[in-house]
Amino acid sequence: MTPNIGSILLASTDPARLRAWYERAFDVRADGDGFLLLGEVGVLVDGREDVAERAAEPERVIINLHVADARAVARRLDALGVEWAAEPEYREGAGAWFATLRDPDGNLVQIIELTPEYWTARRARLGTGSVGPLAGASVAGRLPAQDLDRARRFYREKLGLEPVETRPGGLRYRFPGGEFALFASAGKPSGEHTQLSWHVDDLDRTVAELRERGVEFEEYDLPGLRTVDGIAEVEGDYPSRGGVGERAVWFRDSEGNLLGIGQSLPASGR
């Protein structure tokens, strides 16, 4: 399986100062483990004694931050007195705005605004076939909850998940490959189809850990779908995953939403 970039580590002789700078510059707060969650990848500022006070070759690794409005972000950073390595500019060939700054340790951070022209050119270049107004948009799942506090407890206690962001009537959960939100709703989910699913590398271990937390998995005995100890083998898989099928389980959350977990089944595993 292709690995995910879990985080980026910035070594510093003064990690508290550097972490505080990132929090001010990009309006982000470090989580309980010290990670600055910038999109799907966290940045961990770690104290080290084997590095210099300033980055010797800052061009070797550059942190790229995608933003909705590069010029607005640049104005905010100007107000903080940042050191610019390259002022904001629009690059016609790329169809994007770029600006590069230096953090207090001399590391380079680049802010990038991808314009509609960029996404149009990218779709044409890759031949994705998606040309509508949503083709370049991010997408996230939504799950209804009649009792949001009850749902939050379920996801915390049974699945070990905490929201990265909250708002009145909503909880947002984020993962390396996507996100979903729970929202307060008076309606009930049908529970007749999978509303959200995760893809894991070790289904047996995941199921065992969740059962220890009290998760109860569904059992099915239907034409084309039969579970054994909660696990079914499903024909077919997406080619990019390299499998010929999928092992899968299903369970319901506290609100009746039907959730699934799958693992690609390689040809050698059949």
PDB file of N, CA, C and O in Angstrom, residues 44-99:
ATOM      1  N   LEU A  44       5.129  19.268  13.103  1.00  0.00           N
ATOM      2  CA  LEU A  44       5.590  19.110  14.480  1.00  0.00           C
ATOM      3  C   LEU A  44       6.899  19.859  14.654  1.00  0.00           C
ATOM      4  O   LEU A  44       7.889  19.564  13.978  1.00  0.00           O
ATOM      5  N   VAL A  45       6.918  20.855  15.522  1.00  0.00           N
ATOM      6  CA  VAL A  45       8.141  21.588  15.840  1.00  0.00           C
ATOM      7  C   VAL A  45       8.792  20.900  17.040  1.00  0.00           C
ATOM      8  O   VAL A  45       8.196  20.830  18.117  1.00  0.00           O
ATOM      9  N   ASP A  46       9.996  20.406  16.828  1.00  0.00           N
ATOM     10  CA  ASP A  46      10.655  19.593  17.850  1.00  0.00           C
ATOM     11  C   ASP A  46      12.007  20.186  18.213  1.00  0.00           C
ATOM     12  O   ASP A  46      12.750  20.665  17.342  1.00  0.00           O
ATOM     13  N   GLY A  47      12.335  20.191  19.482  1.00  0.00           N
ATOM     14  CA  GLY A  47      13.624  20.691  19.938  1.00  0.00           C
ATOM     15  C   GLY A  47      14.741  19.706  19.663  1.00  0.00           C
ATOM     16  O   GLY A  47      14.625  18.523  19.968  1.00  0.00           O
ATOM     17  N   ARG A  48      15.819  20.201  19.043  1.00  0.00           N
ATOM     18  CA  ARG A  48      16.976  19.349  18.744  1.00  0.00           C
ATOM     19  C   ARG A  48      18.252  20.121  19.066  1.00  0.00           C
ATOM     20  O   ARG A  48      18.317  21.331  18.873  1.00  0.00           O
ATOM     21  N   GLU A  49      19.281  19.396  19.530  1.00  0.00           N
ATOM     22  CA  GLU A  49      20.561  20.019  19.835  1.00  0.00           C
ATOM     23  C   GLU A  49      21.581  19.812  18.723  1.00  0.00           C
ATOM     24  O   GLU A  49      22.690  20.355  18.797  1.00  0.00           O
ATOM     25  N   ASP A  50      21.208  19.025  17.696  1.00  0.00           N
ATOM     26  CA  ASP A  50      22.162  18.731  16.630  1.00  0.00           C
ATOM     27  C   ASP A  50      21.900  19.536  15.365  1.00  0.00           C
ATOM     28  O   ASP A  50      22.300  19.140  14.270  1.00  0.00           O
ATOM     29  N   VAL A  51      21.195  20.675  15.499  1.00  0.00           N
ATOM     30  CA  VAL A  51      20.933  21.536  14.351  1.00  0.00           C
ATOM     31  C   VAL A  51      21.404  22.952  14.679  1.00  0.00           C
ATOM     32  O   VAL A  51      21.548  23.327  15.843  1.00  0.00           O
ATOM     33  N   ALA A  52      21.609  23.744  13.628  1.00  0.00           N
ATOM     34  CA  ALA A  52      22.016  25.129  13.811  1.00  0.00           C
ATOM     35  C   ALA A  52      20.794  25.988  14.123  1.00  0.00           C
ATOM     36  O   ALA A  52      19.648  25.569  13.932  1.00  0.00           O
ATOM     37  N   GLU A  53      21.063  27.217  14.603  1.00  0.00           N
ATOM     38  CA  GLU A  53      19.964  28.119  14.910  1.00  0.00           C
ATOM     39  C   GLU A  53      19.225  28.557  13.667  1.00  0.00           C
ATOM     40  O   GLU A  53      18.036  28.874  13.718  1.00  0.00           O
ATOM     41  N   ARG A  54      19.910  28.616  12.518  1.00  0.00           N
ATOM     42  CA  ARG A  54      19.284  28.980  11.247  1.00  0.00           C
ATOM     43  C   ARG A  54      19.482  27.850  10.252  1.00  0.00           C
ATOM     44  O   ARG A  54      20.516  27.163  10.257  1.00  0.00           O
ATOM     45  N   ALA A  55      18.482  27.633   9.389  1.00  0.00           N
ATOM     46  CA  ALA A  55      18.568  26.584   8.379  1.00  0.00           C
ATOM     47  C   ALA A  55      19.712  26.892   7.407  1.00  0.00           C
ATOM     48  O   ALA A  55      19.778  27.991   6.847  1.00  0.00           O
ATOM     49  N   ALA A  56      20.602  25.931   7.205  1.00  0.00           N
ATOM     50  CA  ALA A  56      21.770  26.149   6.349  1.00  0.00           C
ATOM     51  C   ALA A  56      21.392  26.187   4.873  1.00  0.00           C
ATOM     52  O   ALA A  56      21.941  26.980   4.109  1.00  0.00           O
ATOM     53  N   GLU A  57      20.486  25.332   4.460  1.00  0.00           N
ATOM     54  CA  GLU A  57      20.051  25.275   3.059  1.00  0.00           C
ATOM     55  C   GLU A  57      18.526  25.280   3.020  1.00  0.00           C
ATOM     56  O   GLU A  57      17.886  24.255   2.778  1.00  0.00           O
ATOM     57  N   PRO A  58      17.889  26.408   3.279  1.00  0.00           N
ATOM     58  CA  PRO A  58      16.420  26.435   3.378  1.00  0.00           C
ATOM     59  C   PRO A  58      15.706  26.075   2.082  1.00  0.00           C
ATOM     60  O   PRO A  58      14.545  25.662   2.117  1.00  0.00           O
ATOM     61  N   GLU A  59      16.384  26.202   0.950  1.00  0.00           N
ATOM     62  CA  GLU A  59      15.748  25.851  -0.323  1.00  0.00           C
ATOM     63  C   GLU A  59      15.600  24.347  -0.516  1.00  0.00           C
ATOM     64  O   GLU A  59      14.889  23.897  -1.408  1.00  0.00           O
ATOM     65  N   ARG A  60      16.268  23.561   0.347  1.00  0.00           N
ATOM     66  CA  ARG A  60      16.239  22.106   0.166  1.00  0.00           C
ATOM     67  C   ARG A  60      14.861  21.532   0.462  1.00  0.00           C
ATOM     68  O   ARG A  60      14.395  20.607  -0.204  1.00  0.00           O
ATOM     69  N   VAL A  61      14.172  22.048   1.478  1.00  0.00           N
ATOM     70  CA  VAL A  61      12.816  21.600   1.816  1.00  0.00           C
ATOM     71  C   VAL A  61      11.953  22.836   2.031  1.00  0.00           C
ATOM     72  O   VAL A  61      12.296  23.695   2.837  1.00  0.00           O
ATOM     73  N   ILE A  62      10.855  22.932   1.295  1.00  0.00           N
ATOM     74  CA  ILE A  62       9.949  24.083   1.394  1.00  0.00           C
ATOM     75  C   ILE A  62       8.560  23.573   1.764  1.00  0.00           C
ATOM     76  O   ILE A  62       8.047  22.636   1.143  1.00  0.00           O
ATOM     77  N   ILE A  63       7.951  24.179   2.761  1.00  0.00           N
ATOM     78  CA  ILE A  63       6.585  23.833   3.144  1.00  0.00           C
ATOM     79  C   ILE A  63       5.630  24.634   2.274  1.00  0.00           C
ATOM     80  O   ILE A  63       5.653  25.865   2.275  1.00  0.00           O
ATOM     81  N   ASN A  64       4.796  23.946   1.506  1.00  0.00           N
ATOM     82  CA  ASN A  64       3.807  24.597   0.654  1.00  0.00           C
ATOM     83  C   ASN A  64       2.449  24.598   1.350  1.00  0.00           C
ATOM     84  O   ASN A  64       1.931  23.540   1.702  1.00  0.00           O
ATOM     85  N   LEU A  65       1.879  25.773   1.540  1.00  0.00           N
ATOM     86  CA  LEU A  65       0.564  25.909   2.157  1.00  0.00           C
ATOM     87  C   LEU A  65      -0.417  26.441   1.127  1.00  0.00           C
ATOM     88  O   LEU A  65      -0.228  27.540   0.595  1.00  0.00           O
ATOM     89  N   HIS A  66      -1.459  25.685   0.840  1.00  0.00           N
ATOM     90  CA  HIS A  66      -2.476  26.121  -0.106  1.00  0.00           C
ATOM     91  C   HIS A  66      -3.511  26.974   0.621  1.00  0.00           C
ATOM     92  O   HIS A  66      -4.042  26.563   1.662  1.00  0.00           O
ATOM     93  N   VAL A  67      -3.792  28.132   0.082  1.00  0.00           N
ATOM     94  CA  VAL A  67      -4.715  29.074   0.707  1.00  0.00           C
ATOM     95  C   VAL A  67      -5.761  29.506  -0.307  1.00  0.00           C
ATOM     96  O   VAL A  67      -5.576  29.372  -1.516  1.00  0.00           O
ATOM     97  N   ALA A  68      -6.870  30.041   0.202  1.00  0.00           N
ATOM     98  CA  ALA A  68      -7.943  30.492  -0.681  1.00  0.00           C
ATOM     99  C   ALA A  68      -7.655  31.854  -1.286  1.00  0.00           C
ATOM    100  O   ALA A  68      -8.122  32.169  -2.387  1.00  0.00           O
ATOM    101  N   ASP A  69      -6.899  32.707  -0.575  1.00  0.00           N
ATOM    102  CA  ASP A  69      -6.605  34.065  -1.048  1.00  0.00           C
ATOM    103  C   ASP A  69      -5.184  34.410  -0.619  1.00  0.00           C
ATOM    104  O   ASP A  69      -4.952  34.846   0.513  1.00  0.00           O
ATOM    105  N   ALA A  70      -4.233  34.233  -1.524  1.00  0.00           N
ATOM    106  CA  ALA A  70      -2.823  34.431  -1.190  1.00  0.00           C
ATOM    107  C   ALA A  70      -2.529  35.877  -0.806  1.00  0.00           C
ATOM    108  O   ALA A  70      -1.731  36.149   0.096  1.00  0.00           O
ATOM    109  N   ARG A  71      -3.172  36.835  -1.495  1.00  0.00           N
ATOM    110  CA  ARG A  71      -2.886  38.235  -1.202  1.00  0.00           C
ATOM    111  C   ARG A  71      -3.423  38.629   0.176  1.00  0.00           C
ATOM    112  O   ARG A  71      -2.785  39.400   0.904  1.00  0.00           O
ATOM    113  N   ALA A  72      -4.573  38.098   0.565  1.00  0.00           N
ATOM    114  CA  ALA A  72      -5.111  38.390   1.893  1.00  0.00           C
ATOM    115  C   ALA A  72      -4.209  37.800   2.976  1.00  0.00           C
ATOM    116  O   ALA A  72      -3.943  38.439   4.001  1.00  0.00           O
ATOM    117  N   VAL A  73      -3.726  36.583   2.757  1.00  0.00           N
ATOM    118  CA  VAL A  73      -2.821  35.960   3.720  1.00  0.00           C
ATOM    119  C   VAL A  73      -1.518  36.749   3.797  1.00  0.00           C
ATOM    120  O   VAL A  73      -0.958  36.963   4.877  1.00  0.00           O
ATOM    121  N   ALA A  74      -1.043  37.230   2.641  1.00  0.00           N
ATOM    122  CA  ALA A  74       0.195  38.012   2.625  1.00  0.00           C
ATOM    123  C   ALA A  74       0.038  39.308   3.414  1.00  0.00           C
ATOM    124  O   ALA A  74       0.961  39.727   4.127  1.00  0.00           O
ATOM    125  N   ARG A  75      -1.124  39.948   3.319  1.00  0.00           N
ATOM    126  CA  ARG A  75      -1.349  41.177   4.086  1.00  0.00           C
ATOM    127  C   ARG A  75      -1.320  40.882   5.587  1.00  0.00           C
ATOM    128  O   ARG A  75      -0.776  41.662   6.371  1.00  0.00           O
ATOM    129  N   ARG A  76      -1.916  39.747   5.966  1.00  0.00           N
ATOM    130  CA  ARG A  76      -1.895  39.360   7.382  1.00  0.00           C
ATOM    131  C   ARG A  76      -0.458  39.126   7.842  1.00  0.00           C
ATOM    132  O   ARG A  76      -0.047  39.572   8.926  1.00  0.00           O
ATOM    133  N   LEU A  77       0.342  38.457   7.027  1.00  0.00           N
ATOM    134  CA  LEU A  77       1.721  38.169   7.383  1.00  0.00           C
ATOM    135  C   LEU A  77       2.562  39.444   7.399  1.00  0.00           C
ATOM    136  O   LEU A  77       3.476  39.590   8.220  1.00  0.00           O
ATOM    137  N   ASP A  78       2.265  40.372   6.491  1.00  0.00           N
ATOM    138  CA  ASP A  78       2.962  41.665   6.501  1.00  0.00           C
ATOM    139  C   ASP A  78       2.776  42.373   7.836  1.00  0.00           C
ATOM    140  O   ASP A  78       3.704  42.989   8.372  1.00  0.00           O
ATOM    141  N   ALA A  79       1.545  42.274   8.356  1.00  0.00           N
ATOM    142  CA  ALA A  79       1.254  42.934   9.630  1.00  0.00           C
ATOM    143  C   ALA A  79       2.060  42.327  10.775  1.00  0.00           C
ATOM    144  O   ALA A  79       2.292  42.981  11.798  1.00  0.00           O
ATOM    145  N   LEU A  80       2.494  41.078  10.608  1.00  0.00           N
ATOM    146  CA  LEU A  80       3.313  40.423  11.621  1.00  0.00           C
ATOM    147  C   LEU A  80       4.803  40.658  11.395  1.00  0.00           C
ATOM    148  O   LEU A  80       5.638  40.199  12.167  1.00  0.00           O
ATOM    149  N   GLY A  81       5.131  41.350  10.298  1.00  0.00           N
ATOM    150  CA  GLY A  81       6.523  41.673  10.013  1.00  0.00           C
ATOM    151  C   GLY A  81       7.345  40.504   9.514  1.00  0.00           C
ATOM    152  O   GLY A  81       8.537  40.407   9.833  1.00  0.00           O
ATOM    153  N   VAL A  82       6.761  39.627   8.712  1.00  0.00           N
ATOM    154  CA  VAL A  82       7.503  38.463   8.228  1.00  0.00           C
ATOM    155  C   VAL A  82       8.579  38.887   7.230  1.00  0.00           C
ATOM    156  O   VAL A  82       8.515  39.964   6.627  1.00  0.00           O
ATOM    157  N   GLU A  83       9.566  38.026   7.061  1.00  0.00           N
ATOM    158  CA  GLU A  83      10.652  38.244   6.098  1.00  0.00           C
ATOM    159  C   GLU A  83      10.295  37.514   4.809  1.00  0.00           C
ATOM    160  O   GLU A  83      10.195  36.282   4.778  1.00  0.00           O
ATOM    161  N   TRP A  84      10.104  38.265   3.733  1.00  0.00           N
ATOM    162  CA  TRP A  84       9.723  37.667   2.457  1.00  0.00           C
ATOM    163  C   TRP A  84      10.957  37.261   1.666  1.00  0.00           C
ATOM    164  O   TRP A  84      11.911  38.029   1.530  1.00  0.00           O
ATOM    165  N   ALA A  85      10.936  36.036   1.159  1.00  0.00           N
ATOM    166  CA  ALA A  85      11.957  35.602   0.208  1.00  0.00           C
ATOM    167  C   ALA A  85      11.504  35.908  -1.210  1.00  0.00           C
ATOM    168  O   ALA A  85      12.325  36.119  -2.106  1.00  0.00           O
ATOM    169  N   ALA A  86      10.200  35.922  -1.433  1.00  0.00           N
ATOM    170  CA  ALA A  86       9.617  36.268  -2.738  1.00  0.00           C
ATOM    171  C   ALA A  86       8.247  36.876  -2.484  1.00  0.00           C
ATOM    172  O   ALA A  86       7.397  36.247  -1.848  1.00  0.00           O
ATOM    173  N   GLU A  87       8.027  38.088  -2.955  1.00  0.00           N
ATOM    174  CA  GLU A  87       6.753  38.769  -2.772  1.00  0.00           C
ATOM    175  C   GLU A  87       5.650  38.048  -3.550  1.00  0.00           C
ATOM    176  O   GLU A  87       5.925  37.323  -4.514  1.00  0.00           O
ATOM    177  N   PRO A  88       4.377  38.248  -3.159  1.00  0.00           N
ATOM    178  CA  PRO A  88       3.278  37.599  -3.882  1.00  0.00           C
ATOM    179  C   PRO A  88       3.289  37.972  -5.370  1.00  0.00           C
ATOM    180  O   PRO A  88       3.464  39.142  -5.721  1.00  0.00           O
ATOM    181  N   GLU A  89       3.125  36.960  -6.218  1.00  0.00           N
ATOM    182  CA  GLU A  89       3.053  37.197  -7.661  1.00  0.00           C
ATOM    183  C   GLU A  89       2.171  36.134  -8.306  1.00  0.00           C
ATOM    184  O   GLU A  89       2.087  35.006  -7.835  1.00  0.00           O
ATOM    185  N   TYR A  90       1.508  36.545  -9.390  1.00  0.00           N
ATOM    186  CA  TYR A  90       0.694  35.610 -10.156  1.00  0.00           C
ATOM    187  C   TYR A  90       1.533  35.063 -11.299  1.00  0.00           C
ATOM    188  O   TYR A  90       2.114  35.832 -12.078  1.00  0.00           O
ATOM    189  N   ARG A  91       1.632  33.754 -11.408  1.00  0.00           N
ATOM    190  CA  ARG A  91       2.406  33.125 -12.471  1.00  0.00           C
ATOM    191  C   ARG A  91       1.453  32.604 -13.532  1.00  0.00           C
ATOM    192  O   ARG A  91       0.700  31.650 -13.302  1.00  0.00           O
ATOM    193  N   GLU A  92       1.497  33.250 -14.662  1.00  0.00           N
ATOM    194  CA  GLU A  92       0.547  32.967 -15.737  1.00  0.00           C
ATOM    195  C   GLU A  92       0.581  31.510 -16.165  1.00  0.00           C
ATOM    196  O   GLU A  92      -0.453  30.867 -16.336  1.00  0.00           O
ATOM    197  N   GLY A  93       1.789  30.981 -16.340  1.00  0.00           N
ATOM    198  CA  GLY A  93       1.899  29.610 -16.827  1.00  0.00           C
ATOM    199  C   GLY A  93       1.333  28.586 -15.856  1.00  0.00           C
ATOM    200  O   GLY A  93       0.779  27.565 -16.270  1.00  0.00           O
ATOM    201  N   ALA A  94       1.440  28.876 -14.557  1.00  0.00           N
ATOM    202  CA  ALA A  94       0.939  27.940 -13.544  1.00  0.00           C
ATOM    203  C   ALA A  94      -0.524  28.176 -13.209  1.00  0.00           C
ATOM    204  O   ALA A  94      -1.196  27.280 -12.687  1.00  0.00           O
ATOM    205  N   GLY A  95      -1.020  29.379 -13.489  1.00  0.00           N
ATOM    206  CA  GLY A  95      -2.394  29.697 -13.113  1.00  0.00           C
ATOM    207  C   GLY A  95      -2.567  29.768 -11.615  1.00  0.00           C
ATOM    208  O   GLY A  95      -3.596  29.356 -11.075  1.00  0.00           O
ATOM    209  N   ALA A  96      -1.553  30.317 -10.912  1.00  0.00           N
ATOM    210  CA  ALA A  96      -1.592  30.331  -9.449  1.00  0.00           C
ATOM    211  C   ALA A  96      -0.808  31.523  -8.920  1.00  0.00           C
ATOM    212  O   ALA A  96       0.100  32.049  -9.569  1.00  0.00           O
ATOM    213  N   TRP A  97      -1.182  31.948  -7.690  1.00  0.00           N
ATOM    214  CA  TRP A  97      -0.451  32.955  -6.947  1.00  0.00           C
ATOM    215  C   TRP A  97       0.554  32.270  -6.043  1.00  0.00           C
ATOM    216  O   TRP A  97       0.238  31.252  -5.410  1.00  0.00           O
ATOM    217  N   PHE A  98       1.763  32.837  -5.950  1.00  0.00           N
ATOM    218  CA  PHE A  98       2.807  32.299  -5.092  1.00  0.00           C
ATOM    219  C   PHE A  98       3.424  33.422  -4.258  1.00  0.00           C
ATOM    220  O   PHE A  98       3.540  34.558  -4.720  1.00  0.00           O
ATOM    221  N   ALA A  99       3.808  33.085  -3.038  1.00  0.00           N
ATOM    222  CA  ALA A  99       4.597  33.984  -2.199  1.00  0.00           C
ATOM    223  C   ALA A  99       5.408  33.112  -1.248  1.00  0.00           C
ATOM    224  O   ALA A  99       4.913  32.094  -0.756  1.00  0.00           O
TER     225      ALA A  99
END
